[in-house]
């Protein structure tokens, strides 16, 4: 089963996304801040990470940089999920190490397409 690490500090957003992903057959592990995200990425080695960028403790940009710098997690694809939708925000996420970018509110079908691209799975 494909394992997704969902990094989201908002409980409502987490619950909604978790349920939708589980209905699609994904195993989902959750982190509520950047420190937890790094620890879970190293311990669980998920197939893909969905990373909120505005997180407590350690933000998504810093967490992404650390995940991408670690030898055991640097190849895990990371899709930024963020409300930061101004000019330059996409580039900032990609510069931090994210492989793709999706704005909130999330277009779930569009997100699934991006996920399937990185997971090499058909829709």
Tab-separated table of N, CA and C in Angstrom:
chain	number	residue	atom	x	y	z
A	1	UNK	N	0.846	-1.178	0.000
A	1	UNK	CA	0.000	0.000	0.000
A	1	UNK	C	0.890	1.240	0.000
A	2	UNK	N	0.531	2.215	-0.795
A	2	UNK	CA	1.288	3.453	-0.891
A	2	UNK	C	1.094	4.279	0.377
A	3	UNK	N	2.221	4.737	0.937
A	3	UNK	CA	2.181	5.493	2.189
A	3	UNK	C	2.424	6.981	1.912
A	4	UNK	N	1.513	7.805	2.416
A	4	UNK	CA	1.595	9.254	2.273
A	4	UNK	C	1.797	9.871	3.650
A	5	UNK	N	2.739	10.796	3.753
A	5	UNK	CA	2.890	11.593	4.967
A	5	UNK	C	2.177	12.916	4.727
A	6	UNK	N	1.143	13.157	5.488
A	6	UNK	CA	0.388	14.402	5.423
A	6	UNK	C	0.865	15.304	6.556
A	7	UNK	N	1.424	16.448	6.207
A	7	UNK	CA	1.927	17.396	7.196
A	7	UNK	C	0.997	18.601	7.177
A	8	UNK	N	0.178	18.704	8.203
A	8	UNK	CA	-0.855	19.751	8.269
A	8	UNK	C	-1.177	20.029	9.730
A	9	UNK	N	-1.148	21.299	10.128
A	9	UNK	CA	-1.420	21.644	11.524
A	9	UNK	C	-2.888	21.964	11.791
A	10	UNK	N	-3.666	22.224	10.765
A	10	UNK	CA	-5.090	22.522	10.942
A	10	UNK	C	-5.862	21.205	11.024
A	11	UNK	N	-6.534	20.979	12.160
A	11	UNK	CA	-7.225	19.706	12.389
A	11	UNK	C	-8.312	19.422	11.365
A	12	UNK	N	-9.072	20.432	10.989
A	12	UNK	CA	-10.157	20.243	10.006
A	12	UNK	C	-9.568	19.858	8.655
A	13	UNK	N	-8.549	20.586	8.209
A	13	UNK	CA	-7.903	20.261	6.935
A	13	UNK	C	-7.284	18.865	6.969
A	14	UNK	N	-6.646	18.532	8.090
A	14	UNK	CA	-6.022	17.213	8.232
A	14	UNK	C	-7.045	16.098	8.115
A	15	UNK	N	-8.125	16.232	8.857
A	15	UNK	CA	-9.151	15.198	8.873
A	15	UNK	C	-9.763	15.023	7.485
A	16	UNK	N	-10.084	16.137	6.836
A	16	UNK	CA	-10.695	16.071	5.511
A	16	UNK	C	-9.750	15.403	4.499
A	17	UNK	N	-8.497	15.830	4.491
A	17	UNK	CA	-7.542	15.281	3.531
A	17	UNK	C	-7.242	13.816	3.844
A	18	UNK	N	-7.089	13.488	5.112
A	18	UNK	CA	-6.816	12.113	5.526
A	18	UNK	C	-7.921	11.174	5.040
A	19	UNK	N	-9.165	11.563	5.271
A	19	UNK	CA	-10.304	10.727	4.862
A	19	UNK	C	-10.346	10.553	3.342
A	20	UNK	N	-10.117	11.623	2.626
A	20	UNK	CA	-10.175	11.543	1.158
A	20	UNK	C	-9.065	10.651	0.612
A	21	UNK	N	-7.889	10.749	1.194
A	21	UNK	CA	-6.773	9.919	0.744
A	21	UNK	C	-6.992	8.450	1.105
A	22	UNK	N	-7.493	8.208	2.309
A	22	UNK	CA	-7.776	6.823	2.707
A	22	UNK	C	-8.836	6.196	1.818
A	23	UNK	N	-9.845	6.957	1.431
A	23	UNK	CA	-10.883	6.437	0.524
A	23	UNK	C	-10.300	6.049	-0.829
A	24	UNK	N	-9.193	6.668	-1.202
A	24	UNK	CA	-8.510	6.349	-2.460
A	24	UNK	C	-7.523	5.202	-2.302
A	25	UNK	N	-7.434	4.642	-1.081
A	25	UNK	CA	-6.591	3.468	-0.866
A	25	UNK	C	-5.193	3.750	-0.353
A	26	UNK	N	-4.925	4.981	0.044
A	26	UNK	CA	-3.603	5.315	0.567
A	26	UNK	C	-3.533	5.060	2.071
A	27	UNK	N	-2.372	4.644	2.524
A	27	UNK	CA	-2.088	4.600	3.952
A	27	UNK	C	-1.552	5.990	4.293
A	28	UNK	N	-2.129	6.649	5.282
A	28	UNK	CA	-1.742	8.021	5.602
A	28	UNK	C	-1.206	8.106	7.023
A	29	UNK	N	-0.018	8.699	7.148
A	29	UNK	CA	0.529	9.040	8.453
A	29	UNK	C	0.510	10.557	8.536
A	30	UNK	N	0.399	11.091	9.743
A	30	UNK	CA	0.184	12.520	9.909
A	30	UNK	C	1.222	13.154	10.821
A	31	UNK	N	1.616	14.370	10.476
A	31	UNK	CA	2.469	15.195	11.324
A	31	UNK	C	1.827	16.573	11.412
A	32	UNK	N	1.904	17.201	12.587
A	32	UNK	CA	1.271	18.501	12.797
A	32	UNK	C	2.268	19.661	12.795
A	33	UNK	N	3.559	19.361	12.711
A	33	UNK	CA	4.556	20.432	12.627
A	33	UNK	C	5.788	19.903	11.892
A	34	UNK	N	6.708	20.811	11.601
A	34	UNK	CA	7.883	20.442	10.820
A	34	UNK	C	8.819	19.459	11.503
A	35	UNK	N	8.972	19.563	12.812
A	35	UNK	CA	9.829	18.624	13.552
A	35	UNK	C	9.257	17.215	13.460
A	36	UNK	N	7.949	17.085	13.676
A	36	UNK	CA	7.299	15.776	13.546
A	36	UNK	C	7.436	15.252	12.118
A	37	UNK	N	7.309	16.132	11.143
A	37	UNK	CA	7.414	15.714	9.743
A	37	UNK	C	8.768	15.082	9.449
A	38	UNK	N	9.821	15.700	9.926
A	38	UNK	CA	11.172	15.171	9.700
A	38	UNK	C	11.326	13.812	10.374
A	39	UNK	N	10.899	13.718	11.623
A	39	UNK	CA	11.022	12.460	12.368
A	39	UNK	C	10.223	11.341	11.706
A	40	UNK	N	9.000	11.633	11.296
A	40	UNK	CA	8.162	10.605	10.666
A	40	UNK	C	8.705	10.234	9.292
A	41	UNK	N	9.190	11.209	8.540
A	41	UNK	CA	9.773	10.908	7.223
A	41	UNK	C	10.940	9.946	7.373
A	42	UNK	N	11.767	10.153	8.381
A	42	UNK	CA	12.923	9.278	8.596
A	42	UNK	C	12.497	7.897	9.106
A	43	UNK	N	11.515	7.856	9.982
A	43	UNK	CA	11.086	6.584	10.578
A	43	UNK	C	10.211	5.756	9.647
A	44	UNK	N	9.342	6.420	8.892
A	44	UNK	CA	8.331	5.719	8.086
A	44	UNK	C	8.686	5.617	6.602
A	45	UNK	N	9.633	6.416	6.138
A	45	UNK	CA	9.985	6.521	4.719
A	45	UNK	C	8.747	6.413	3.802
A	46	UNK	N	7.901	7.444	3.844
A	46	UNK	CA	6.698	7.421	3.007
A	46	UNK	C	7.050	7.502	1.524
A	47	UNK	N	6.089	7.147	0.700
A	47	UNK	CA	6.286	7.210	-0.750
A	47	UNK	C	6.170	8.640	-1.276
A	48	UNK	N	5.471	9.497	-0.519
A	48	UNK	CA	5.252	10.878	-0.931
A	48	UNK	C	4.864	11.690	0.302
A	49	UNK	N	5.221	12.977	0.296
A	49	UNK	CA	4.885	13.875	1.403
A	49	UNK	C	4.045	15.019	0.864
A	50	UNK	N	2.942	15.298	1.557
A	50	UNK	CA	2.127	16.487	1.295
A	50	UNK	C	2.437	17.456	2.422
A	51	UNK	N	3.093	18.578	2.100
A	51	UNK	CA	3.661	19.470	3.110
A	51	UNK	C	2.981	20.830	3.137
A	52	UNK	N	2.293	21.105	4.250
A	52	UNK	CA	1.818	22.469	4.498
A	52	UNK	C	3.065	23.310	4.745
A	53	UNK	N	3.075	24.526	4.260
A	53	UNK	CA	4.270	25.346	4.412
A	53	UNK	C	4.227	26.227	5.663
A	54	UNK	N	3.043	26.571	6.139
A	54	UNK	CA	2.903	27.403	7.341
A	54	UNK	C	2.601	26.507	8.531
A	55	UNK	N	3.655	26.104	9.203
A	55	UNK	CA	3.542	25.160	10.318
A	55	UNK	C	4.128	25.753	11.585
A	56	UNK	N	3.660	25.292	12.743
A	56	UNK	CA	4.287	25.706	13.999
A	56	UNK	C	5.598	24.944	14.225
A	57	UNK	N	6.365	25.412	15.166
A	57	UNK	CA	7.635	24.828	15.606
A	57	UNK	C	8.718	24.981	14.537
A	58	UNK	N	8.534	24.347	13.396
A	58	UNK	CA	9.463	24.440	12.264
A	58	UNK	C	8.603	24.494	11.015
A	59	UNK	N	8.761	25.539	10.206
A	59	UNK	CA	7.856	25.693	9.059
A	59	UNK	C	8.156	24.687	7.945
A	60	UNK	N	7.272	24.641	6.983
A	60	UNK	CA	7.379	23.681	5.886
A	60	UNK	C	8.591	23.887	5.009
A	61	UNK	N	9.034	25.128	4.848
A	61	UNK	CA	10.223	25.384	4.042
A	61	UNK	C	11.447	24.759	4.704
A	62	UNK	N	11.600	24.976	6.001
A	62	UNK	CA	12.752	24.425	6.726
A	62	UNK	C	12.668	22.904	6.821
A	63	UNK	N	11.477	22.384	7.086
A	63	UNK	CA	11.308	20.927	7.173
A	63	UNK	C	11.646	20.278	5.829
A	64	UNK	N	11.182	20.885	4.742
A	64	UNK	CA	11.473	20.356	3.404
A	64	UNK	C	12.979	20.345	3.151
A	65	UNK	N	13.644	21.440	3.480
A	65	UNK	CA	15.093	21.511	3.274
A	65	UNK	C	15.820	20.406	4.042
A	66	UNK	N	15.393	20.153	5.268
A	66	UNK	CA	16.056	19.114	6.067
A	66	UNK	C	15.749	17.719	5.548
A	67	UNK	N	14.514	17.481	5.117
A	67	UNK	CA	14.154	16.169	4.552
A	67	UNK	C	14.952	15.921	3.276
A	68	UNK	N	15.056	16.932	2.438
A	68	UNK	CA	15.783	16.779	1.170
A	68	UNK	C	17.297	16.692	1.375
A	69	UNK	N	17.800	17.176	2.518
A	69	UNK	CA	19.236	17.120	2.795
A	69	UNK	C	19.666	15.781	3.400
A	70	UNK	N	18.725	15.029	3.932
A	70	UNK	CA	19.066	13.769	4.604
A	70	UNK	C	19.211	12.636	3.592
A	71	UNK	N	20.241	11.818	3.722
A	71	UNK	CA	20.469	10.732	2.766
A	71	UNK	C	19.320	9.723	2.683
A	72	UNK	N	18.628	9.495	3.779
A	72	UNK	CA	17.572	8.472	3.775
A	72	UNK	C	16.233	8.993	3.253
A	73	UNK	N	16.086	10.306	3.137
A	73	UNK	CA	14.785	10.857	2.730
A	73	UNK	C	14.854	11.795	1.522
A	74	UNK	N	16.030	12.027	0.994
A	74	UNK	CA	16.168	13.043	-0.059
A	74	UNK	C	15.424	12.722	-1.358
A	75	UNK	N	15.102	11.469	-1.590
A	75	UNK	CA	14.408	11.120	-2.837
A	75	UNK	C	12.881	11.105	-2.709
A	76	UNK	N	12.358	11.315	-1.511
A	76	UNK	CA	10.906	11.298	-1.325
A	76	UNK	C	10.310	12.546	-1.967
A	77	UNK	N	9.376	12.390	-2.903
A	77	UNK	CA	8.741	13.565	-3.502
A	77	UNK	C	7.914	14.324	-2.469
A	78	UNK	N	8.001	15.656	-2.537
A	78	UNK	CA	7.247	16.518	-1.629
A	78	UNK	C	6.405	17.475	-2.456
A	79	UNK	N	5.115	17.483	-2.166
A	79	UNK	CA	4.202	18.440	-2.799
A	79	UNK	C	3.808	19.457	-1.735
A	80	UNK	N	4.084	20.727	-2.003
A	80	UNK	CA	3.702	21.802	-1.093
A	80	UNK	C	2.197	22.013	-1.190
A	81	UNK	N	1.547	22.098	-0.043
A	81	UNK	CA	0.132	22.464	0.045
A	81	UNK	C	0.091	23.761	0.827
A	82	UNK	N	-0.276	24.855	0.173
A	82	UNK	CA	-0.135	26.138	0.838
A	82	UNK	C	-1.153	27.162	0.395
A	83	UNK	N	-1.473	28.046	1.307
A	83	UNK	CA	-2.330	29.184	0.987
A	83	UNK	C	-1.500	30.327	0.399
A	84	UNK	N	-0.177	30.177	0.399
A	84	UNK	CA	0.699	31.186	-0.192
A	84	UNK	C	0.594	31.088	-1.711
A	85	UNK	N	-0.167	32.010	-2.293
A	85	UNK	CA	-0.441	31.936	-3.729
A	85	UNK	C	-0.076	33.227	-4.458
A	86	UNK	N	0.810	33.991	-3.881
A	86	UNK	CA	1.246	35.227	-4.519
A	86	UNK	C	2.378	34.929	-5.500
A	87	UNK	N	2.678	35.915	-6.336
A	87	UNK	CA	3.780	35.771	-7.288
A	87	UNK	C	5.045	35.419	-6.519
A	88	UNK	N	5.738	34.408	-6.970
A	88	UNK	CA	6.984	33.989	-6.350
A	88	UNK	C	6.849	32.906	-5.302
A	89	UNK	N	5.627	32.656	-4.803
A	89	UNK	CA	5.463	31.634	-3.763
A	89	UNK	C	5.748	30.228	-4.288
A	90	UNK	N	5.304	29.936	-5.501
A	90	UNK	CA	5.593	28.623	-6.091
A	90	UNK	C	7.109	28.416	-6.194
A	91	UNK	N	7.785	29.429	-6.695
A	91	UNK	CA	9.232	29.342	-6.866
A	91	UNK	C	9.930	29.178	-5.514
A	92	UNK	N	9.420	29.859	-4.488
A	92	UNK	CA	10.000	29.744	-3.150
A	92	UNK	C	9.874	28.313	-2.625
A	93	UNK	N	8.708	27.692	-2.855
A	93	UNK	CA	8.503	26.304	-2.421
A	93	UNK	C	9.434	25.358	-3.173
A	94	UNK	N	9.548	25.558	-4.474
A	94	UNK	CA	10.423	24.700	-5.268
A	94	UNK	C	11.885	24.892	-4.870
A	95	UNK	N	12.269	26.138	-4.574
A	95	UNK	CA	13.645	26.413	-4.146
A	95	UNK	C	13.965	25.748	-2.809
A	96	UNK	N	12.960	25.582	-1.960
A	96	UNK	CA	13.161	24.921	-0.666
A	96	UNK	C	13.343	23.416	-0.829
A	97	UNK	N	12.957	22.891	-1.999
A	97	UNK	CA	13.121	21.463	-2.246
A	97	UNK	C	11.842	20.732	-2.602
A	98	UNK	N	10.713	21.428	-2.574
A	98	UNK	CA	9.461	20.773	-2.967
A	98	UNK	C	9.530	20.407	-4.444
A	99	UNK	N	8.911	19.300	-4.786
A	99	UNK	CA	8.914	18.836	-6.167
A	99	UNK	C	7.718	19.381	-6.947
A	100	UNK	N	6.694	19.794	-6.234
A	100	UNK	CA	5.489	20.338	-6.861
A	100	UNK	C	4.797	21.234	-5.866
A	101	UNK	N	3.762	21.918	-6.317
A	101	UNK	CA	3.103	22.973	-5.543
A	101	UNK	C	1.617	22.935	-5.830
A	102	UNK	N	0.813	23.010	-4.776
A	102	UNK	CA	-0.651	23.053	-4.916
A	102	UNK	C	-1.185	24.059	-3.913
A	103	UNK	N	-2.035	24.968	-4.376
A	103	UNK	CA	-2.575	25.987	-3.477
A	103	UNK	C	-3.821	25.485	-2.762
A	104	UNK	N	-4.064	26.114	-1.603
A	104	UNK	CA	-5.281	25.853	-0.837
A	104	UNK	C	-6.283	26.945	-1.183
A	105	UNK	N	-7.558	26.658	-1.208
A	105	UNK	CA	-8.125	25.332	-0.979
A	105	UNK	C	-7.706	24.382	-2.097
A	106	UNK	N	-7.432	23.154	-1.708
A	106	UNK	CA	-6.873	22.162	-2.616
A	106	UNK	C	-7.930	21.659	-3.600
A	107	UNK	N	-7.557	21.663	-4.871
A	107	UNK	CA	-8.345	21.003	-5.907
A	107	UNK	C	-7.909	19.530	-5.842
A	108	UNK	N	-8.742	18.687	-5.233
A	108	UNK	CA	-8.329	17.316	-4.926
A	108	UNK	C	-7.986	16.513	-6.183
A	109	UNK	N	-8.758	16.656	-7.241
A	109	UNK	CA	-8.462	15.910	-8.472
A	109	UNK	C	-7.127	16.344	-9.072
A	110	UNK	N	-6.856	17.621	-9.027
A	110	UNK	CA	-5.580	18.128	-9.532
A	110	UNK	C	-4.425	17.621	-8.665
A	111	UNK	N	-4.638	17.609	-7.347
A	111	UNK	CA	-3.622	17.075	-6.438
A	111	UNK	C	-3.362	15.596	-6.727
A	112	UNK	N	-4.426	14.827	-6.935
A	112	UNK	CA	-4.262	13.401	-7.248
A	112	UNK	C	-3.438	13.204	-8.515
A	113	UNK	N	-3.661	14.026	-9.530
A	113	UNK	CA	-2.876	13.931	-10.762
A	113	UNK	C	-1.392	14.141	-10.473
A	114	UNK	N	-1.099	15.139	-9.657
A	114	UNK	CA	0.302	15.414	-9.310
A	114	UNK	C	0.887	14.264	-8.497
A	115	UNK	N	0.115	13.745	-7.561
A	115	UNK	CA	0.580	12.619	-6.757
A	115	UNK	C	0.863	11.409	-7.641
A	116	UNK	N	-0.043	11.112	-8.541
A	116	UNK	CA	0.125	9.942	-9.410
A	116	UNK	C	1.342	10.086	-10.310
A	117	UNK	N	1.638	11.303	-10.724
A	117	UNK	CA	2.840	11.540	-11.527
A	117	UNK	C	4.081	11.091	-10.752
A	118	UNK	N	4.183	11.508	-9.495
A	118	UNK	CA	5.366	11.175	-8.691
A	118	UNK	C	5.367	9.726	-8.226
A	119	UNK	N	4.202	9.156	-8.083
A	119	UNK	CA	4.108	7.763	-7.648
A	119	UNK	C	4.132	6.799	-8.832
A	120	UNK	N	4.160	7.337	-10.038
A	120	UNK	CA	4.156	6.538	-11.264
A	120	UNK	C	2.980	5.580	-11.315
A	121	UNK	N	1.820	6.109	-10.952
A	121	UNK	CA	0.606	5.289	-10.962
A	121	UNK	C	-0.425	5.947	-11.863
A	122	UNK	N	-1.179	5.138	-12.596
A	122	UNK	CA	-2.262	5.711	-13.392
A	122	UNK	C	-3.408	6.161	-12.495
A	123	UNK	N	-4.176	7.118	-12.990
A	123	UNK	CA	-5.346	7.582	-12.232
A	123	UNK	C	-6.401	6.523	-12.111
